[in-house]
XYZ file of N, CA and C in Angstrom:
570
model
N -27.715 -30.594 -21.322
C -28.328 -29.502 -21.771
C -27.730 -28.532 -22.225
N -28.497 -27.817 -21.072
C -27.581 -26.407 -20.194
C -25.844 -26.372 -20.032
N -24.847 -27.788 -20.810
C -24.057 -27.665 -20.588
C -23.361 -27.649 -21.986
N -24.210 -28.174 -23.247
C -24.263 -28.589 -24.430
C -24.386 -26.583 -24.857
N -25.055 -26.278 -24.328
C -25.480 -24.399 -24.810
C -24.232 -23.724 -24.714
N -23.719 -24.160 -23.231
C -22.320 -23.688 -22.415
C -21.666 -23.712 -23.969
N -21.270 -24.456 -23.665
C -20.342 -25.269 -24.617
C -20.302 -24.463 -26.061
N -21.587 -24.507 -26.263
C -21.264 -23.957 -27.707
C -21.430 -22.962 -27.630
N -22.200 -22.045 -27.413
C -21.643 -20.523 -26.769
C -20.449 -19.911 -26.824
N -19.370 -20.998 -25.842
C -18.323 -20.328 -26.004
C -17.959 -20.836 -27.576
N -17.603 -21.045 -28.346
C -16.701 -22.037 -29.277
C -17.637 -20.654 -30.513
N -18.962 -19.924 -30.415
C -19.376 -19.193 -30.861
C -18.817 -18.202 -30.849
N -18.513 -17.999 -29.369
C -17.903 -16.666 -29.062
C -16.095 -16.160 -29.613
N -15.934 -17.743 -29.615
C -14.668 -18.152 -29.598
C -13.850 -17.916 -31.397
N -15.031 -17.594 -31.871
C -14.357 -18.080 -33.414
C -14.290 -19.394 -34.069
N -14.392 -20.244 -32.830
C -13.989 -20.871 -33.326
C -14.383 -22.257 -33.717
N -16.073 -22.208 -34.372
C -16.835 -22.770 -35.456
C -16.783 -22.781 -36.345
N -16.923 -23.721 -37.222
C -17.242 -24.032 -38.605
C -18.377 -22.606 -39.702
N -17.512 -21.951 -40.447
C -18.906 -21.453 -40.156
C -19.123 -22.384 -42.220
N -20.979 -22.621 -41.561
C -20.959 -22.960 -42.549
C -21.250 -22.715 -44.764
N -20.996 -21.564 -44.315
C -20.721 -21.126 -45.967
C -20.077 -22.031 -46.497
N -17.820 -22.438 -45.915
C -16.862 -22.320 -46.039
C -17.297 -24.003 -47.198
N -15.923 -24.479 -46.560
C -15.613 -25.404 -46.723
C -15.417 -26.748 -45.485
N -15.981 -27.622 -45.362
C -16.072 -28.402 -43.417
C -13.678 -28.923 -43.707
N -13.689 -28.830 -42.480
C -12.458 -28.246 -42.135
C -12.304 -30.080 -41.325
N -12.682 -30.990 -41.796
C -12.596 -32.454 -42.001
C -13.140 -33.110 -42.783
N -12.181 -34.178 -43.145
C -13.351 -34.988 -44.210
C -12.913 -35.948 -43.696
N -13.310 -36.483 -42.803
C -14.134 -37.323 -42.329
C -12.944 -38.515 -42.098
N -13.122 -39.202 -42.809
C -12.454 -40.649 -43.273
C -11.332 -40.215 -43.772
N -11.291 -39.486 -45.114
C -10.256 -39.168 -45.931
C -9.187 -37.969 -45.282
N -9.565 -37.882 -43.943
C -8.249 -37.018 -42.861
C -7.176 -37.676 -42.415
N -6.387 -36.833 -42.693
C -5.102 -37.523 -41.772
C -5.665 -37.620 -40.503
N -4.599 -38.141 -39.722
C -5.271 -38.196 -38.611
C -4.782 -36.501 -36.729
N -5.299 -36.437 -36.273
C -4.641 -34.774 -35.876
C -4.028 -35.344 -34.172
N -3.020 -34.313 -34.059
C -1.929 -34.569 -33.309
C -2.589 -33.558 -31.902
N -2.504 -33.866 -30.896
C -2.812 -33.371 -30.073
C -1.331 -32.244 -29.684
N -2.070 -31.297 -29.308
C -0.933 -30.288 -29.304
C -0.062 -30.271 -27.684
N 1.145 -31.235 -28.486
C 2.484 -31.863 -27.660
C 3.447 -31.711 -28.466
N 4.764 -32.131 -27.862
C 6.274 -32.303 -28.558
C 5.479 -33.551 -29.600
N 5.203 -33.901 -30.674
C 5.166 -35.288 -31.598
C 6.526 -35.834 -31.641
N 7.924 -35.728 -30.980
C 9.077 -36.880 -30.607
C 9.780 -35.897 -31.889
N 11.028 -36.786 -32.302
C 12.625 -36.434 -32.631
C 12.003 -37.215 -33.563
N 11.705 -38.432 -33.839
C 12.017 -39.237 -34.666
C 11.337 -39.151 -35.660
N 9.945 -39.063 -34.861
C 8.561 -39.179 -35.484
C 7.728 -37.856 -36.015
N 7.835 -37.605 -37.225
C 6.364 -36.705 -37.305
C 5.641 -36.784 -36.414
N 4.082 -35.620 -36.844
C 3.031 -35.523 -36.251
C 2.166 -36.730 -37.669
N 3.011 -36.319 -38.860
C 1.845 -36.804 -40.070
C 2.698 -37.270 -40.607
N 4.270 -38.323 -40.295
C 5.122 -39.026 -41.059
C 5.610 -38.595 -41.688
N 7.102 -38.429 -41.634
C 8.327 -38.185 -42.274
C 7.928 -36.875 -42.784
N 8.871 -36.070 -44.456
C 8.826 -35.116 -44.291
C 7.272 -34.850 -44.596
N 7.275 -33.269 -44.565
C 5.668 -32.978 -44.655
C 5.562 -32.740 -47.021
N 4.662 -33.002 -47.443
C 5.121 -32.384 -48.368
C 3.897 -31.641 -48.777
N 3.775 -30.840 -50.056
C 2.746 -30.488 -51.087
C 2.770 -28.705 -51.354
N 1.715 -28.332 -52.275
C 1.852 -28.077 -52.727
C 0.622 -26.892 -53.391
N 0.534 -25.100 -53.163
C -0.839 -24.380 -53.246
C 0.322 -23.749 -54.034
N -0.655 -22.557 -53.753
C -0.609 -21.070 -54.111
C -0.190 -20.313 -53.206
N 0.727 -19.462 -53.570
C 1.277 -18.400 -53.185
C 0.260 -16.641 -53.529
N -0.287 -15.789 -52.345
C -0.893 -15.134 -52.322
C 0.017 -13.519 -52.334
N -0.538 -12.962 -53.304
C -1.241 -12.557 -54.316
C -1.247 -12.691 -55.290
N -0.372 -12.979 -56.261
C -0.169 -13.539 -57.225
C -0.267 -14.436 -57.866
N -0.692 -16.004 -57.624
C -1.314 -17.448 -57.293
C -0.164 -17.986 -57.388
N 1.212 -17.928 -57.633
C 2.439 -18.372 -58.333
C 2.810 -19.652 -57.299
N 3.335 -20.481 -57.628
C 3.588 -21.498 -56.970
C 4.157 -21.812 -55.145
N 4.028 -22.578 -55.381
C 5.157 -22.509 -53.022
C 4.471 -24.081 -52.671
N 5.600 -24.502 -52.480
C 5.705 -26.569 -52.650
C 6.793 -26.069 -51.593
N 6.034 -26.831 -49.624
C 6.954 -26.720 -48.543
C 8.001 -27.218 -48.462
N 8.659 -28.594 -49.400
C 9.629 -29.086 -49.655
C 10.662 -28.028 -50.544
N 10.861 -26.545 -50.351
C 11.205 -25.679 -50.822
C 12.003 -24.887 -49.300
N 11.778 -24.885 -48.357
C 12.396 -24.499 -47.106
C 12.751 -25.610 -46.889
N 12.893 -26.647 -47.655
C 14.002 -28.423 -46.519
C 15.034 -26.895 -45.708
N 15.724 -27.374 -45.042
C 17.559 -26.930 -43.548
C 16.789 -25.419 -43.161
N 15.295 -24.966 -43.143
C 14.213 -23.847 -42.353
C 14.141 -24.605 -42.329
N 13.795 -24.319 -40.812
C 12.275 -24.038 -39.624
C 11.147 -23.930 -40.161
N 10.111 -23.944 -39.956
C 8.956 -23.491 -40.766
C 8.359 -23.804 -39.427
N 6.556 -22.040 -39.440
C 5.544 -21.890 -38.672
C 4.763 -21.870 -40.121
N 4.053 -22.605 -39.924
C 2.561 -22.711 -40.752
C 1.909 -23.177 -40.233
N 0.846 -21.780 -39.953
C -0.349 -21.606 -39.918
C -2.112 -21.643 -40.748
N -2.589 -22.538 -40.044
C -3.576 -22.703 -40.933
C -4.931 -21.820 -40.294
N -4.919 -21.254 -40.981
C -5.993 -20.077 -40.632
C -7.582 -19.504 -41.859
N -8.477 -19.116 -41.668
C -9.192 -18.018 -41.806
C -10.047 -16.775 -41.609
N -10.563 -15.785 -42.638
C -10.630 -14.471 -42.114
C -12.433 -14.509 -41.432
N -12.542 -16.093 -41.436
C -13.945 -15.314 -40.398
C -13.463 -16.205 -38.857
N -12.084 -16.769 -38.471
C -11.766 -17.264 -37.728
C -11.005 -15.506 -36.733
N -11.946 -15.954 -35.919
C -12.313 -14.541 -34.504
C -10.460 -15.060 -33.938
N -9.540 -16.575 -33.467
C -8.367 -16.208 -32.572
C -7.486 -16.090 -34.102
N -7.771 -15.536 -34.927
C -6.607 -15.557 -36.288
C -6.233 -14.311 -36.486
N -7.626 -13.615 -35.671
C -7.019 -12.280 -36.142
C -6.305 -11.716 -34.818
N -5.246 -12.329 -33.733
C -4.440 -12.616 -32.965
C -3.321 -12.548 -33.294
N -3.956 -14.483 -33.392
C -2.605 -15.580 -34.437
C -1.482 -14.876 -34.958
N -2.306 -14.143 -35.753
C -1.499 -13.889 -36.965
C -0.337 -12.227 -36.436
N -0.384 -11.657 -35.998
C 0.574 -10.943 -36.012
C 2.143 -11.244 -35.094
N 1.630 -12.313 -33.721
C 1.772 -13.092 -32.961
C 3.048 -13.619 -33.739
N 3.115 -14.597 -34.420
C 2.834 -14.906 -36.098
C 4.556 -14.909 -36.898
N 3.764 -13.080 -36.877
C 4.677 -11.886 -38.194
C 5.386 -11.922 -36.723
N 5.341 -11.111 -35.803
C 6.714 -10.951 -34.385
C 7.686 -12.295 -34.399
N 7.128 -13.612 -34.501
C 8.309 -14.357 -34.412
C 8.826 -14.036 -35.793
N 8.483 -14.088 -36.875
C 9.081 -14.287 -38.407
C 10.495 -13.229 -37.999
N 9.679 -12.508 -36.767
C 10.788 -11.329 -37.740
C 11.966 -11.272 -36.596
N 12.228 -12.012 -34.786
C 12.438 -12.007 -34.164
C 14.115 -13.377 -34.315
N 12.834 -14.607 -35.401
C 13.963 -15.941 -35.621
C 14.423 -15.927 -36.371
N 13.551 -15.126 -37.701
C 13.690 -14.925 -39.321
C 15.148 -15.258 -39.906
N 16.088 -14.263 -39.067
C 17.927 -14.292 -39.790
C 18.938 -15.388 -39.321
N 18.109 -16.244 -38.484
C 18.006 -17.951 -37.509
C 17.487 -19.160 -38.357
N 17.361 -18.461 -39.386
C 16.554 -20.094 -40.411
C 15.098 -19.946 -39.948
N 13.901 -19.148 -39.387
C 12.475 -19.653 -39.245
C 11.775 -19.080 -40.680
N 11.768 -20.019 -41.268
C 9.819 -19.554 -41.877
C 8.759 -19.255 -41.606
N 7.425 -18.379 -41.917
C 6.669 -18.365 -41.365
C 5.622 -18.498 -42.474
N 4.610 -18.957 -42.745
C 3.344 -18.463 -43.948
C 1.710 -18.780 -42.744
N 1.227 -18.007 -43.543
C -0.134 -18.192 -43.458
C -1.019 -19.482 -44.490
N -1.454 -19.973 -44.373
C -2.315 -21.171 -45.062
C -3.863 -20.913 -44.705
N -4.067 -19.601 -45.835
C -5.974 -19.808 -45.938
C -6.831 -20.148 -46.226
N -7.538 -21.221 -45.936
C -8.625 -22.030 -46.391
C -10.142 -22.111 -46.867
N -10.448 -20.364 -47.049
C -11.397 -19.078 -47.788
C -11.526 -19.627 -48.968
N -13.006 -20.189 -49.423
C -13.155 -20.870 -51.073
C -12.566 -19.389 -51.243
N -13.162 -18.267 -51.018
C -13.404 -17.109 -51.435
C -12.092 -15.890 -51.027
N -10.878 -15.457 -51.791
C -9.844 -15.149 -50.967
C -10.499 -12.615 -51.042
N -11.298 -12.787 -51.647
C -11.691 -12.087 -52.362
C -11.251 -10.933 -49.655
N -11.554 -11.696 -49.668
C -11.693 -11.130 -47.890
C -10.262 -11.194 -47.155
N -9.552 -11.224 -48.034
C -7.742 -11.450 -47.641
C -7.513 -9.866 -47.373
N -7.524 -9.286 -48.855
C -7.066 -8.116 -47.914
C -7.022 -7.060 -46.922
N -9.019 -7.289 -47.013
C -9.489 -6.364 -45.528
C -8.753 -7.382 -44.494
N -8.969 -8.238 -44.589
C -8.835 -8.748 -43.006
C -7.017 -9.065 -42.638
N -6.088 -8.075 -44.078
C -4.374 -8.219 -43.141
C -4.594 -6.663 -43.601
N -5.076 -5.802 -43.511
C -5.390 -4.294 -43.576
C -5.912 -4.305 -42.313
N -6.868 -4.739 -41.782
C -7.096 -4.643 -39.759
C -5.813 -5.528 -39.624
N -5.010 -6.524 -39.556
C -4.728 -7.751 -38.551
C -3.258 -6.582 -39.178
N -2.846 -6.058 -40.071
C -1.018 -5.098 -39.539
C -0.166 -5.907 -39.827
N -1.301 -7.102 -41.240
C -0.239 -8.560 -41.323
C 0.635 -8.362 -42.974
N 1.879 -8.868 -42.774
C 2.364 -8.688 -43.681
C 2.817 -10.312 -44.039
N 2.866 -11.168 -43.455
C 3.601 -12.681 -43.306
C 3.149 -12.892 -44.890
N 3.596 -14.516 -45.467
C 3.508 -14.712 -46.908
C 2.099 -15.445 -47.024
N 1.706 -15.479 -47.600
C -0.020 -15.954 -47.085
C -0.470 -17.021 -48.093
N -0.421 -18.325 -48.047
C -0.633 -19.089 -49.003
C -1.947 -19.240 -48.877
N -3.167 -19.951 -50.289
C -4.026 -20.026 -49.665
C -4.190 -21.457 -51.194
N -5.323 -21.574 -49.822
C -6.518 -23.638 -50.002
C -7.216 -23.434 -50.245
N -7.427 -23.131 -51.055
C -9.099 -22.842 -51.896
C -9.747 -23.498 -50.697
N -10.128 -25.231 -51.000
C -10.995 -26.013 -50.670
C -10.592 -26.311 -49.526
N -9.382 -26.274 -49.258
C -9.157 -26.577 -48.022
C -8.855 -27.792 -48.012
N -8.191 -28.460 -49.139
C -7.403 -30.218 -49.255
C -6.448 -30.481 -49.063
N -5.050 -29.207 -48.459
C -4.275 -29.639 -47.665
C -4.877 -29.598 -46.081
N -5.762 -28.818 -45.690
C -5.591 -28.074 -44.398
C -6.923 -29.889 -44.075
N -7.095 -30.179 -45.505
C -7.955 -30.942 -44.658
C -7.278 -33.144 -45.037
N -6.590 -32.857 -46.004
C -6.013 -34.342 -46.533
C -5.020 -34.689 -46.550
N -4.320 -33.459 -46.276
C -2.850 -32.920 -45.777
C -1.818 -33.401 -43.635
N -2.908 -32.165 -43.893
C -2.845 -31.565 -42.439
C -4.318 -32.101 -41.219
N -4.994 -32.519 -41.853
C -5.738 -33.484 -40.803
C -6.829 -32.170 -39.950
N -6.216 -31.257 -40.126
C -6.675 -29.893 -39.631
C -8.681 -29.901 -39.022
N -8.342 -29.771 -37.296
C -10.155 -29.785 -37.260
C -10.620 -28.126 -36.169
N -9.085 -28.111 -36.619
C -9.844 -26.275 -35.460
C -8.611 -25.441 -35.799
N -10.111 -23.931 -35.962
C -8.727 -23.005 -36.649
C -8.203 -21.863 -34.830
N -7.749 -21.870 -34.934
C -6.120 -21.842 -36.068
C -5.652 -23.382 -35.978
N -4.945 -23.363 -36.667
C -4.460 -24.364 -36.158
C -2.406 -24.668 -37.222
N -1.662 -24.249 -36.095
C -0.311 -23.903 -35.927
C 0.687 -25.298 -36.403
N 1.133 -25.657 -37.126
C 2.642 -26.700 -37.616
C 4.076 -26.086 -36.990
N 4.901 -26.715 -36.336
C 6.434 -26.389 -36.483
C 7.096 -27.553 -37.064
N 7.667 -27.306 -38.406
C 7.647 -27.753 -38.925
C 9.874 -27.527 -39.191
N 10.277 -29.297 -38.930
C 11.984 -29.070 -38.547
C 12.498 -29.126 -39.664
N 14.077 -28.695 -39.641
C 15.014 -27.898 -41.426
C 14.438 -29.905 -41.783
N 14.448 -30.672 -41.566
C 13.958 -31.603 -42.734
C 12.463 -31.984 -42.959
N 11.521 -31.195 -42.856
C 10.905 -30.912 -43.415
C 9.642 -31.905 -42.815
N 9.884 -32.253 -41.233
C 9.241 -33.142 -40.150
C 8.909 -32.435 -39.074
N 6.664 -32.403 -39.228
C 6.610 -32.081 -38.468
C 6.039 -32.099 -36.665
N 6.833 -31.485 -36.260
C 7.090 -31.756 -34.601
C 6.149 -31.247 -33.592
N 6.049 -29.863 -34.409
C 4.891 -29.354 -32.535
C 2.834 -29.026 -33.999
N 1.849 -29.081 -32.787
C 1.090 -28.864 -33.577
C 0.656 -28.293 -32.589
N -0.626 -27.319 -32.860
C -0.795 -26.508 -31.651
C -2.417 -26.480 -32.798
N -3.173 -26.344 -31.819
C -4.694 -25.723 -31.768
C -5.444 -25.146 -30.966
N -6.138 -24.065 -31.503
C -6.644 -23.182 -31.008
C -5.124 -22.002 -30.659
N -5.215 -20.731 -30.416
C -4.604 -20.336 -30.056
C -4.643 -18.570 -28.923
N -3.857 -18.444 -28.100
C -3.817 -17.501 -26.864
C -2.407 -17.839 -26.297
N -2.169 -15.815 -25.798
C -1.412 -15.395 -26.023
C -0.446 -15.568 -25.433
N -0.679 -15.998 -24.370
C -0.201 -17.165 -23.659
C 1.013 -18.207 -24.168
N 0.789 -18.879 -24.783
C 1.804 -19.313 -26.266
C 2.617 -18.862 -26.367
N 2.681 -17.412 -26.734
C 4.369 -17.652 -27.068
C 5.656 -18.151 -26.514
N 5.474 -17.985 -24.974
C 6.461 -18.641 -25.181
C 6.827 -20.046 -25.112
N 5.824 -20.766 -25.564
C 6.065 -22.476 -24.891
C 6.242 -22.192 -27.291
N 5.902 -21.119 -28.216
C 6.170 -21.326 -29.339
C 7.893 -20.812 -29.491
N 8.051 -19.813 -28.650
C 9.557 -19.844 -29.061
C 10.763 -20.586 -28.411
N 10.624 -21.239 -27.784
C 11.076 -22.223 -26.998
C 11.349 -23.714 -27.866
N 9.962 -23.999 -28.584
C 9.744 -25.165 -29.638
C 10.832 -24.779 -30.852
N 10.755 -23.408 -31.173
C 11.337 -22.292 -32.598
C 12.555 -22.473 -32.209
N 13.167 -22.110 -30.693
C 15.000 -22.290 -30.376
C 14.802 -23.796 -30.729
N 14.567 -24.252 -30.210
C 15.210 -26.510 -30.384
C 15.891 -26.639 -31.720
N 14.104 -26.610 -32.230
C 14.990 -26.893 -33.905
C 15.807 -26.351 -34.887
N 15.639 -24.877 -34.142
C 16.385 -23.900 -34.623
C 18.275 -24.533 -35.031
N 17.931 -24.556 -33.000
C 19.494 -25.299 -32.827
C 19.694 -26.889 -33.854
N 18.826 -27.884 -33.674
C 19.416 -29.134 -34.234
C 19.841 -28.448 -35.661
N 20.489 -29.442 -36.228
C 21.270 -29.391 -38.121
C 20.795 -29.522 -38.744
N 20.294 -30.009 -39.930
C 19.837 -30.753 -40.662
C 20.633 -31.729 -41.230
N 20.040 -32.753 -40.905
C 20.778 -33.913 -41.517
C 20.479 -34.598 -43.192
């Protein structure tokens, strides 16, 4: 009982529990299987084949299709305004975008909040200006990506295949992200 209480307390303090007012992050049997944070291999993606989904851009609501970024390496972070570790992660991802953007890295933040009205305040507080994508009912996060934890980061190769998946965030992950991004930037799109 004490162990369970301690574990729950750590999750709440870490900001990684699901907010009951928001949509579920995992849709049971409908969700795609999630991959442990590791290299999923060069020939097989975490989610099987090239990633394909469409969402809206924030704030204008224009369409975005992940397939439009074929030929670029993409870092896609799934986040929410109520997620405390996301406050630390997004500025790091913005730093990666500045560092590697000229070499072909695109970075997007896929927000799963039901109500986008909290996004401007969050972005002002975190001083983030990354391109924000909207997944209002977490349909892409649940059905396509199989997200189980906030934040979850996907690193996608030039062919659109998810090659690395990371659940959670800590600043010491930066070196690993840089290594993975550099590996994918060095590969040619076929």
